[in-house]
Amino acid sequence: MTGLATISLVCVPTPEQDEAVAFYESLGFEKRTDEPFGGGYRWIEVYPPEGTTGIALAPPPPDGGPVQPTNTGITLTTNDIDATHAALKDLGVDVDVGVSRMGEPVPPMFWFRDPTGHTLMVVES
């Protein structure tokens, strides 16, 4: 056995950390860590209300290159996909036009983008 036990964080680089924090807090996430990281940046961790795995809103790459939007692979869950889609849309979040329904066993889902352009998925549990 390797001793690996859980996934605690997923790192998502962001050039504007305060904007990213405000965005995730508007979704109901809570900031649990905010510490100096060097170069004027901070190490920031946000977590969904019932989550134990968080998102580290990491500073941009040290080489000074731009942060490239990516599909994060992060999948969030909700009990009501339609209500969540509508709520995010009402908040002004860049969400897909509609919910994808592919049929069993695939859950209904949609994608949205954070202010940096990173893509996250929401599925109905």
PDB file of C-alpha atoms in Angstrom:
ATOM      1  CA  MET A   1       0.000   0.000   0.000  1.00  0.00           C
ATOM      2  CA  THR A   2       1.159   3.506  -0.763  1.00  0.00           C
ATOM      3  CA  GLY A   3      -0.459   5.198   2.217  1.00  0.00           C
ATOM      4  CA  LEU A   4      -2.431   7.562  -0.036  1.00  0.00           C
ATOM      5  CA  ALA A   5      -5.827   8.052   1.556  1.00  0.00           C
ATOM      6  CA  THR A   6      -7.844  11.022   0.276  1.00  0.00           C
ATOM      7  CA  ILE A   7      -7.960  13.880  -2.180  1.00  0.00           C
ATOM      8  CA  SER A   8      -7.813  17.042  -0.108  1.00  0.00           C
ATOM      9  CA  LEU A   9      -7.361  19.795  -2.705  1.00  0.00           C
ATOM     10  CA  VAL A  10      -7.449  20.483  -6.405  1.00  0.00           C
ATOM     11  CA  CYS A  11      -5.214  23.378  -7.514  1.00  0.00           C
ATOM     12  CA  VAL A  12      -6.714  25.883  -9.918  1.00  0.00           C
ATOM     13  CA  PRO A  13      -4.378  28.737 -10.900  1.00  0.00           C
ATOM     14  CA  THR A  14      -5.948  32.174 -11.036  1.00  0.00           C
ATOM     15  CA  PRO A  15      -4.416  35.549 -11.914  1.00  0.00           C
ATOM     16  CA  GLU A  16      -6.957  37.490  -9.804  1.00  0.00           C
ATOM     17  CA  GLN A  17      -7.246  35.763  -6.444  1.00  0.00           C
ATOM     18  CA  ASP A  18      -9.661  38.231  -4.827  1.00  0.00           C
ATOM     19  CA  GLU A  19     -12.018  37.997  -7.821  1.00  0.00           C
ATOM     20  CA  ALA A  20     -11.871  34.191  -7.633  1.00  0.00           C
ATOM     21  CA  VAL A  21     -12.605  34.190  -3.885  1.00  0.00           C
ATOM     22  CA  ALA A  22     -15.607  36.485  -4.390  1.00  0.00           C
ATOM     23  CA  PHE A  23     -16.870  34.232  -7.196  1.00  0.00           C
ATOM     24  CA  TYR A  24     -16.638  31.001  -5.195  1.00  0.00           C
ATOM     25  CA  GLU A  25     -18.127  32.656  -2.099  1.00  0.00           C
ATOM     26  CA  SER A  26     -21.083  33.777  -4.254  1.00  0.00           C
ATOM     27  CA  LEU A  27     -21.624  30.073  -5.020  1.00  0.00           C
ATOM     28  CA  GLY A  28     -21.762  29.288  -1.292  1.00  0.00           C
ATOM     29  CA  PHE A  29     -18.169  28.112  -0.861  1.00  0.00           C
ATOM     30  CA  GLU A  30     -16.317  29.117   2.281  1.00  0.00           C
ATOM     31  CA  LYS A  31     -12.736  30.321   2.464  1.00  0.00           C
ATOM     32  CA  ARG A  32     -10.900  28.177   5.026  1.00  0.00           C
ATOM     33  CA  THR A  33      -7.290  29.182   4.319  1.00  0.00           C
ATOM     34  CA  ASP A  34      -5.773  32.497   3.222  1.00  0.00           C
ATOM     35  CA  GLU A  35      -2.038  32.790   3.902  1.00  0.00           C
ATOM     36  CA  PRO A  36       0.853  34.720   2.308  1.00  0.00           C
ATOM     37  CA  PHE A  37       2.506  32.677  -0.432  1.00  0.00           C
ATOM     38  CA  GLY A  38       5.234  35.018  -1.683  1.00  0.00           C
ATOM     39  CA  GLY A  39       5.472  37.397  -4.591  1.00  0.00           C
ATOM     40  CA  GLY A  40       2.430  39.282  -3.335  1.00  0.00           C
ATOM     41  CA  TYR A  41       0.228  36.220  -3.734  1.00  0.00           C
ATOM     42  CA  ARG A  42      -1.622  34.090  -1.197  1.00  0.00           C
ATOM     43  CA  TRP A  43      -2.400  30.423  -0.679  1.00  0.00           C
ATOM     44  CA  ILE A  44      -6.201  30.343  -0.628  1.00  0.00           C
ATOM     45  CA  GLU A  45      -8.450  27.319  -0.130  1.00  0.00           C
ATOM     46  CA  VAL A  46     -12.221  27.369  -0.661  1.00  0.00           C
ATOM     47  CA  TYR A  47     -14.610  24.516   0.099  1.00  0.00           C
ATOM     48  CA  PRO A  48     -18.218  23.770  -0.791  1.00  0.00           C
ATOM     49  CA  PRO A  49     -20.511  23.959   2.256  1.00  0.00           C
ATOM     50  CA  GLU A  50     -20.606  20.192   2.835  1.00  0.00           C
ATOM     51  CA  GLY A  51     -17.252  19.349   1.268  1.00  0.00           C
ATOM     52  CA  THR A  52     -14.007  17.997   2.615  1.00  0.00           C
ATOM     53  CA  THR A  53     -12.181  18.406  -0.710  1.00  0.00           C
ATOM     54  CA  GLY A  54     -11.365  21.993  -1.548  1.00  0.00           C
ATOM     55  CA  ILE A  55     -10.110  24.133  -4.380  1.00  0.00           C
ATOM     56  CA  ALA A  56      -6.775  25.890  -3.934  1.00  0.00           C
ATOM     57  CA  LEU A  57      -6.962  29.203  -5.775  1.00  0.00           C
ATOM     58  CA  ALA A  58      -3.279  29.135  -6.588  1.00  0.00           C
ATOM     59  CA  PRO A  59      -1.183  32.025  -7.871  1.00  0.00           C
ATOM     60  CA  PRO A  60      -0.196  32.149 -11.546  1.00  0.00           C
ATOM     61  CA  PRO A  61       2.811  30.145 -12.749  1.00  0.00           C
ATOM     62  CA  PRO A  62       6.158  31.457 -11.456  1.00  0.00           C
ATOM     63  CA  ASP A  63       7.432  31.992 -15.015  1.00  0.00           C
ATOM     64  CA  GLY A  64       5.032  34.924 -15.318  1.00  0.00           C
ATOM     65  CA  GLY A  65       3.122  33.365 -18.195  1.00  0.00           C
ATOM     66  CA  PRO A  66      -0.625  33.837 -18.451  1.00  0.00           C
ATOM     67  CA  VAL A  67      -3.010  31.421 -16.788  1.00  0.00           C
ATOM     68  CA  GLN A  68      -4.650  29.306 -19.477  1.00  0.00           C
ATOM     69  CA  PRO A  69      -8.302  28.356 -18.909  1.00  0.00           C
ATOM     70  CA  THR A  70      -8.702  24.600 -18.615  1.00  0.00           C
ATOM     71  CA  ASN A  71     -11.259  21.905 -17.939  1.00  0.00           C
ATOM     72  CA  THR A  72     -10.522  21.360 -14.249  1.00  0.00           C
ATOM     73  CA  GLY A  73     -12.163  17.950 -14.005  1.00  0.00           C
ATOM     74  CA  ILE A  74     -13.864  19.206 -10.841  1.00  0.00           C
ATOM     75  CA  THR A  75     -17.365  17.753 -10.492  1.00  0.00           C
ATOM     76  CA  LEU A  76     -19.787  19.264  -7.980  1.00  0.00           C
ATOM     77  CA  THR A  77     -23.046  17.623  -6.949  1.00  0.00           C
ATOM     78  CA  THR A  78     -26.542  18.940  -6.356  1.00  0.00           C
ATOM     79  CA  ASN A  79     -29.880  17.401  -5.436  1.00  0.00           C
ATOM     80  CA  ASP A  80     -31.745  19.575  -7.973  1.00  0.00           C
ATOM     81  CA  ILE A  81     -29.841  20.158 -11.220  1.00  0.00           C
ATOM     82  CA  ASP A  82     -32.473  22.460 -12.735  1.00  0.00           C
ATOM     83  CA  ALA A  83     -32.678  24.726  -9.677  1.00  0.00           C
ATOM     84  CA  THR A  84     -28.879  24.889  -9.430  1.00  0.00           C
ATOM     85  CA  HIS A  85     -28.535  25.706 -13.136  1.00  0.00           C
ATOM     86  CA  ALA A  86     -31.117  28.496 -12.767  1.00  0.00           C
ATOM     87  CA  ALA A  87     -29.476  29.840  -9.594  1.00  0.00           C
ATOM     88  CA  LEU A  88     -26.031  30.026 -11.208  1.00  0.00           C
ATOM     89  CA  LYS A  89     -27.512  31.683 -14.287  1.00  0.00           C
ATOM     90  CA  ASP A  90     -29.304  34.228 -12.062  1.00  0.00           C
ATOM     91  CA  LEU A  91     -25.951  34.996 -10.402  1.00  0.00           C
ATOM     92  CA  GLY A  92     -24.522  35.839 -13.811  1.00  0.00           C
ATOM     93  CA  VAL A  93     -22.267  32.780 -13.940  1.00  0.00           C
ATOM     94  CA  ASP A  94     -21.188  31.625 -17.412  1.00  0.00           C
ATOM     95  CA  VAL A  95     -23.225  28.394 -17.559  1.00  0.00           C
ATOM     96  CA  ASP A  96     -24.135  26.081 -20.421  1.00  0.00           C
ATOM     97  CA  VAL A  97     -27.394  26.970 -22.152  1.00  0.00           C
ATOM     98  CA  GLY A  98     -29.152  23.974 -20.638  1.00  0.00           C
ATOM     99  CA  VAL A  99     -28.819  20.785 -18.649  1.00  0.00           C
ATOM    100  CA  SER A 100     -27.549  17.736 -20.566  1.00  0.00           C
ATOM    101  CA  ARG A 101     -29.729  14.664 -20.108  1.00  0.00           C
ATOM    102  CA  MET A 102     -28.199  11.559 -21.664  1.00  0.00           C
ATOM    103  CA  GLY A 103     -30.334   9.011 -19.822  1.00  0.00           C
ATOM    104  CA  GLU A 104     -29.482   6.317 -17.306  1.00  0.00           C
ATOM    105  CA  PRO A 105     -26.972   5.630 -15.923  1.00  0.00           C
ATOM    106  CA  VAL A 106     -25.476   9.059 -16.727  1.00  0.00           C
ATOM    107  CA  PRO A 107     -26.754  11.748 -14.338  1.00  0.00           C
ATOM    108  CA  PRO A 108     -28.114  15.054 -15.628  1.00  0.00           C
ATOM    109  CA  MET A 109     -25.254  17.565 -15.835  1.00  0.00           C
ATOM    110  CA  PHE A 110     -24.065  20.962 -16.986  1.00  0.00           C
ATOM    111  CA  TRP A 111     -20.830  22.903 -17.051  1.00  0.00           C
ATOM    112  CA  PHE A 112     -19.935  26.408 -15.931  1.00  0.00           C
ATOM    113  CA  ARG A 113     -16.885  28.638 -16.053  1.00  0.00           C
ATOM    114  CA  ASP A 114     -15.173  30.614 -13.300  1.00  0.00           C
ATOM    115  CA  PRO A 115     -13.861  34.174 -13.888  1.00  0.00           C
ATOM    116  CA  THR A 116     -10.559  32.811 -15.271  1.00  0.00           C
ATOM    117  CA  GLY A 117     -12.460  30.623 -17.739  1.00  0.00           C
ATOM    118  CA  HIS A 118     -11.784  27.303 -16.007  1.00  0.00           C
ATOM    119  CA  THR A 119     -14.601  24.782 -16.557  1.00  0.00           C
ATOM    120  CA  LEU A 120     -16.316  22.880 -13.732  1.00  0.00           C
ATOM    121  CA  MET A 121     -19.128  20.315 -13.965  1.00  0.00           C
ATOM    122  CA  VAL A 122     -22.298  19.962 -11.896  1.00  0.00           C
ATOM    123  CA  VAL A 123     -24.148  16.629 -11.729  1.00  0.00           C
ATOM    124  CA  GLU A 124     -27.376  15.658 -10.014  1.00  0.00           C
ATOM    125  CA  SER A 125     -26.850  13.155  -7.221  1.00  0.00           C
TER     126      SER A 125
END
